[in-house]
GROMACS .gro file of C-alpha atoms in nm:
model
  249
    1UNK     CA    1   4.159  -3.284  -0.133
    2UNK     CA    2   3.953  -3.533   0.065
    3UNK     CA    3   3.581  -3.566   0.140
    4UNK     CA    4   3.472  -3.500  -0.217
    5UNK     CA    5   3.107  -3.434  -0.298
    6UNK     CA    6   2.962  -3.457  -0.649
    7UNK     CA    7   2.808  -3.122  -0.745
    8UNK     CA    8   2.770  -3.163  -1.122
    9UNK     CA    9   2.747  -3.476  -1.336
   10UNK     CA   10   2.615  -3.361  -1.673
   11UNK     CA   11   2.927  -3.435  -1.877
   12UNK     CA   12   3.227  -3.496  -1.651
   13UNK     CA   13   3.161  -3.543  -1.278
   14UNK     CA   14   3.271  -3.229  -1.092
   15UNK     CA   15   3.339  -3.256  -0.719
   16UNK     CA   16   3.372  -3.006  -0.437
   17UNK     CA   17   3.628  -3.051  -0.160
   18UNK     CA   18   3.564  -2.969   0.204
   19UNK     CA   19   3.744  -2.641   0.136
   20UNK     CA   20   3.509  -2.552  -0.151
   21UNK     CA   21   3.759  -2.629  -0.429
   22UNK     CA   22   3.608  -2.760  -0.756
   23UNK     CA   23   3.794  -3.066  -0.887
   24UNK     CA   24   3.765  -3.366  -1.119
   25UNK     CA   25   3.917  -3.713  -1.130
   26UNK     CA   26   4.179  -3.748  -1.402
   27UNK     CA   27   4.058  -4.095  -1.506
   28UNK     CA   28   3.701  -3.970  -1.552
   29UNK     CA   29   3.819  -3.674  -1.759
   30UNK     CA   30   4.033  -3.911  -1.970
   31UNK     CA   31   3.735  -4.142  -2.029
   32UNK     CA   32   3.493  -3.868  -2.139
   33UNK     CA   33   3.754  -3.711  -2.368
   34UNK     CA   34   3.778  -4.046  -2.546
   35UNK     CA   35   4.158  -4.044  -2.549
   36UNK     CA   36   4.304  -4.347  -2.726
   37UNK     CA   37   4.629  -4.369  -2.527
   38UNK     CA   38   4.611  -4.527  -2.181
   39UNK     CA   39   4.548  -4.307  -1.879
   40UNK     CA   40   4.896  -4.313  -1.728
   41UNK     CA   41   5.066  -4.208  -2.052
   42UNK     CA   42   4.808  -3.939  -2.126
   43UNK     CA   43   4.801  -3.776  -1.784
   44UNK     CA   44   5.180  -3.774  -1.755
   45UNK     CA   45   5.207  -3.606  -2.097
   46UNK     CA   46   4.939  -3.347  -2.025
   47UNK     CA   47   5.080  -3.253  -1.685
   48UNK     CA   48   5.415  -3.201  -1.855
   49UNK     CA   49   5.257  -2.998  -2.139
   50UNK     CA   50   5.102  -2.744  -1.900
   51UNK     CA   51   5.373  -2.754  -1.630
   52UNK     CA   52   5.120  -2.872  -1.370
   53UNK     CA   53   5.257  -2.889  -1.015
   54UNK     CA   54   5.169  -3.175  -0.782
   55UNK     CA   55   4.997  -3.075  -0.454
   56UNK     CA   56   4.916  -2.739  -0.615
   57UNK     CA   57   4.736  -2.812  -0.943
   58UNK     CA   58   4.659  -3.178  -0.872
   59UNK     CA   59   4.696  -3.451  -0.610
   60UNK     CA   60   4.794  -3.812  -0.674
   61UNK     CA   61   4.560  -4.065  -0.510
   62UNK     CA   62   4.498  -4.438  -0.502
   63UNK     CA   63   4.143  -4.560  -0.554
   64UNK     CA   64   4.034  -4.892  -0.407
   65UNK     CA   65   3.891  -5.141  -0.656
   66UNK     CA   66   3.758  -5.486  -0.574
   67UNK     CA   67   3.833  -5.639  -0.235
   68UNK     CA   68   4.194  -5.748  -0.224
   69UNK     CA   69   4.270  -5.594  -0.564
   70UNK     CA   70   4.553  -5.358  -0.642
   71UNK     CA   71   4.450  -4.991  -0.583
   72UNK     CA   72   4.416  -4.786  -0.900
   73UNK     CA   73   4.636  -4.478  -0.933
   74UNK     CA   74   4.441  -4.163  -1.014
   75UNK     CA   75   4.462  -3.786  -0.979
   76UNK     CA   76   4.233  -3.523  -0.833
   77UNK     CA   77   4.271  -3.222  -1.060
   78UNK     CA   78   4.167  -2.862  -1.000
   79UNK     CA   79   3.911  -2.732  -1.247
   80UNK     CA   80   4.139  -2.464  -1.398
   81UNK     CA   81   4.402  -2.730  -1.470
   82UNK     CA   82   4.141  -2.968  -1.611
   83UNK     CA   83   4.018  -2.693  -1.847
   84UNK     CA   84   4.365  -2.654  -1.992
   85UNK     CA   85   4.409  -3.030  -2.028
   86UNK     CA   86   4.079  -3.052  -2.218
   87UNK     CA   87   4.181  -2.766  -2.448
   88UNK     CA   88   4.501  -2.946  -2.546
   89UNK     CA   89   4.300  -3.233  -2.698
   90UNK     CA   90   4.230  -2.995  -2.992
   91UNK     CA   91   3.900  -3.163  -3.081
   92UNK     CA   92   3.531  -3.091  -3.042
   93UNK     CA   93   3.498  -3.302  -2.728
   94UNK     CA   94   3.783  -3.108  -2.566
   95UNK     CA   95   3.613  -2.777  -2.651
   96UNK     CA   96   3.279  -2.905  -2.519
   97UNK     CA   97   3.427  -3.015  -2.187
   98UNK     CA   98   3.619  -2.689  -2.143
   99UNK     CA   99   3.298  -2.486  -2.200
  100UNK     CA  100   3.118  -2.715  -1.954
  101UNK     CA  101   3.379  -2.648  -1.686
  102UNK     CA  102   3.349  -2.272  -1.746
  103UNK     CA  103   2.969  -2.290  -1.702
  104UNK     CA  104   3.010  -2.485  -1.379
  105UNK     CA  105   3.242  -2.215  -1.245
  106UNK     CA  106   2.996  -1.940  -1.341
  107UNK     CA  107   2.706  -2.121  -1.176
  108UNK     CA  108   2.874  -2.163  -0.840
  109UNK     CA  109   3.021  -1.815  -0.836
  110UNK     CA  110   2.671  -1.675  -0.888
  111UNK     CA  111   2.530  -1.882  -0.602
  112UNK     CA  112   2.784  -1.727  -0.364
  113UNK     CA  113   2.575  -1.407  -0.345
  114UNK     CA  114   2.240  -1.565  -0.264
  115UNK     CA  115   2.124  -1.484   0.090
  116UNK     CA  116   2.442  -1.300   0.190
  117UNK     CA  117   2.458  -0.972   0.383
  118UNK     CA  118   2.571  -0.651   0.217
  119UNK     CA  119   2.902  -0.668   0.403
  120UNK     CA  120   2.975  -1.018   0.285
  121UNK     CA  121   2.880  -0.930  -0.070
  122UNK     CA  122   3.125  -0.636  -0.055
  123UNK     CA  123   3.402  -0.873   0.055
  124UNK     CA  124   3.319  -1.113  -0.227
  125UNK     CA  125   3.311  -0.825  -0.475
  126UNK     CA  126   3.660  -0.734  -0.364
  127UNK     CA  127   3.764  -1.092  -0.429
  128UNK     CA  128   3.589  -1.073  -0.766
  129UNK     CA  129   3.811  -0.781  -0.863
  130UNK     CA  130   4.111  -0.994  -0.786
  131UNK     CA  131   3.959  -1.276  -0.991
  132UNK     CA  132   3.907  -1.039  -1.283
  133UNK     CA  133   4.275  -0.952  -1.273
  134UNK     CA  134   4.353  -1.323  -1.272
  135UNK     CA  135   4.112  -1.372  -1.564
  136UNK     CA  136   4.288  -1.100  -1.759
  137UNK     CA  137   4.614  -1.276  -1.685
  138UNK     CA  138   4.462  -1.599  -1.818
  139UNK     CA  139   4.356  -1.420  -2.136
  140UNK     CA  140   4.704  -1.278  -2.175
  141UNK     CA  141   4.836  -1.634  -2.146
  142UNK     CA  142   4.632  -1.731  -2.452
  143UNK     CA  143   4.765  -1.428  -2.639
  144UNK     CA  144   5.124  -1.547  -2.608
  145UNK     CA  145   5.291  -1.770  -2.871
  146UNK     CA  146   5.255  -2.146  -2.862
  147UNK     CA  147   5.417  -2.350  -2.589
  148UNK     CA  148   5.695  -2.578  -2.708
  149UNK     CA  149   5.476  -2.889  -2.687
  150UNK     CA  150   5.196  -2.716  -2.880
  151UNK     CA  151   5.437  -2.601  -3.153
  152UNK     CA  152   5.575  -2.955  -3.184
  153UNK     CA  153   5.224  -3.098  -3.206
  154UNK     CA  154   5.133  -2.850  -3.482
  155UNK     CA  155   5.452  -2.932  -3.671
  156UNK     CA  156   5.379  -3.306  -3.650
  157UNK     CA  157   5.026  -3.245  -3.776
  158UNK     CA  158   5.166  -3.059  -4.078
  159UNK     CA  159   5.405  -3.347  -4.146
  160UNK     CA  160   5.126  -3.604  -4.132
  161UNK     CA  161   4.907  -3.395  -4.362
  162UNK     CA  162   5.190  -3.346  -4.609
  163UNK     CA  163   5.257  -3.720  -4.624
  164UNK     CA  164   4.887  -3.786  -4.684
  165UNK     CA  165   4.839  -3.538  -4.969
  166UNK     CA  166   5.156  -3.658  -5.142
  167UNK     CA  167   5.041  -4.020  -5.137
  168UNK     CA  168   5.248  -4.159  -4.849
  169UNK     CA  169   5.616  -4.178  -4.764
  170UNK     CA  170   5.678  -4.437  -5.035
  171UNK     CA  171   5.529  -4.219  -5.307
  172UNK     CA  172   5.743  -4.067  -5.580
  173UNK     CA  173   5.618  -3.720  -5.488
  174UNK     CA  174   5.728  -3.753  -5.125
  175UNK     CA  175   6.072  -3.873  -5.229
  176UNK     CA  176   6.111  -3.572  -5.461
  177UNK     CA  177   6.272  -3.313  -5.233
  178UNK     CA  178   6.153  -3.015  -5.440
  179UNK     CA  179   5.790  -3.125  -5.440
  180UNK     CA  180   5.802  -3.223  -5.073
  181UNK     CA  181   5.949  -2.886  -4.979
  182UNK     CA  182   5.690  -2.702  -5.189
  183UNK     CA  183   5.402  -2.889  -5.023
  184UNK     CA  184   5.518  -2.822  -4.669
  185UNK     CA  185   5.596  -2.459  -4.750
  186UNK     CA  186   5.245  -2.414  -4.889
  187UNK     CA  187   5.081  -2.564  -4.579
  188UNK     CA  188   5.281  -2.341  -4.346
  189UNK     CA  189   5.222  -2.034  -4.563
  190UNK     CA  190   4.849  -2.097  -4.559
  191UNK     CA  191   4.861  -2.110  -4.179
  192UNK     CA  192   5.061  -1.787  -4.166
  193UNK     CA  193   4.825  -1.606  -4.406
  194UNK     CA  194   4.516  -1.724  -4.221
  195UNK     CA  195   4.641  -1.606  -3.880
  196UNK     CA  196   4.834  -1.298  -3.992
  197UNK     CA  197   5.183  -1.416  -3.900
  198UNK     CA  198   5.372  -1.127  -4.059
  199UNK     CA  199   5.650  -0.909  -3.925
  200UNK     CA  200   5.664  -0.529  -3.960
  201UNK     CA  201   5.809  -0.561  -4.311
  202UNK     CA  202   5.530  -0.792  -4.427
  203UNK     CA  203   5.744  -1.106  -4.419
  204UNK     CA  204   5.618  -1.433  -4.281
  205UNK     CA  205   5.701  -1.513  -3.920
  206UNK     CA  206   5.761  -1.863  -3.788
  207UNK     CA  207   5.448  -2.072  -3.731
  208UNK     CA  208   5.563  -2.083  -3.367
  209UNK     CA  209   5.450  -1.719  -3.335
  210UNK     CA  210   5.086  -1.834  -3.359
  211UNK     CA  211   4.886  -1.720  -3.055
  212UNK     CA  212   4.770  -1.998  -2.826
  213UNK     CA  213   4.408  -1.887  -2.864
  214UNK     CA  214   4.414  -2.005  -3.228
  215UNK     CA  215   4.553  -2.354  -3.167
  216UNK     CA  216   4.219  -2.530  -3.234
  217UNK     CA  217   4.154  -2.335  -3.553
  218UNK     CA  218   4.508  -2.401  -3.677
  219UNK     CA  219   4.466  -2.777  -3.642
  220UNK     CA  220   4.126  -2.758  -3.811
  221UNK     CA  221   4.282  -2.566  -4.101
  222UNK     CA  222   4.544  -2.839  -4.144
  223UNK     CA  223   4.273  -3.107  -4.132
  224UNK     CA  224   4.089  -2.956  -4.431
  225UNK     CA  225   4.399  -2.847  -4.625
  226UNK     CA  226   4.399  -2.929  -4.997
  227UNK     CA  227   4.680  -2.888  -5.245
  228UNK     CA  228   4.649  -2.590  -5.482
  229UNK     CA  229   4.593  -2.693  -5.844
  230UNK     CA  230   4.950  -2.641  -5.963
  231UNK     CA  231   5.096  -2.847  -5.677
  232UNK     CA  232   4.833  -3.116  -5.712
  233UNK     CA  233   4.925  -3.156  -6.079
  234UNK     CA  234   5.296  -3.185  -5.988
  235UNK     CA  235   5.221  -3.450  -5.727
  236UNK     CA  236   4.995  -3.647  -5.959
  237UNK     CA  237   5.243  -3.628  -6.249
  238UNK     CA  238   5.530  -3.737  -6.029
  239UNK     CA  239   5.337  -4.030  -5.883
  240UNK     CA  240   5.206  -4.138  -6.225
  241UNK     CA  241   5.567  -4.163  -6.348
  242UNK     CA  242   5.624  -4.430  -6.087
  243UNK     CA  243   5.320  -4.622  -6.205
  244UNK     CA  244   5.431  -4.599  -6.568
  245UNK     CA  245   5.778  -4.726  -6.484
  246UNK     CA  246   5.624  -5.029  -6.316
  247UNK     CA  247   5.404  -5.101  -6.619
  248UNK     CA  248   5.702  -5.082  -6.856
  249UNK     CA  249   5.901  -5.316  -6.636
   0.00000   0.00000   0.00000
């Protein structure tokens, strides 16, 4: 993946290789996404999350910095892989960048037909049919249940939300096993109701059965989750007992 030429620079710089492959630099994608963790940690985690293969989905490179300075390690990432990495950020910026990459792909696929003979267009149309099959395969991939890393991330999000609505890990409500269990059960049940996670007998399935296409919406639902009235009263009553005991002491 050498001899890169910038072809788009509206959001994340997109490059074209001498072979016509559309790629991005990992460090530039990381910067625009606004990821808080450092680049090395982030890119290693994301490559692992999506099972990216070196020399197939990305290439490792060293970028020269100032004269005599230590070269900076970076990665040249294929656009399809970069789209998936952006999606895993589960935020608005990740969605925006993924849509941007899709539009870039559409633009350059359309330009392939301009000025071509009928024979060449027929060849490209044949290739398009193959691409449509690949696209359907991609869609099927988003119809499968969550990957392990995605399920773990969703679980951790639920845990963080539960701690927050109960008043923290040191709160009386969090330390009460019945209340804590009721809160987490309610969060998971709300997810399952929202996304129809039922088996044939109408029983709830595991949250891990959530389709990958709904991962963004699931995280957004957790973000805005509020305790139902009866649980909120239990949490408040339990936490107020702690305050009263301190006042008496």
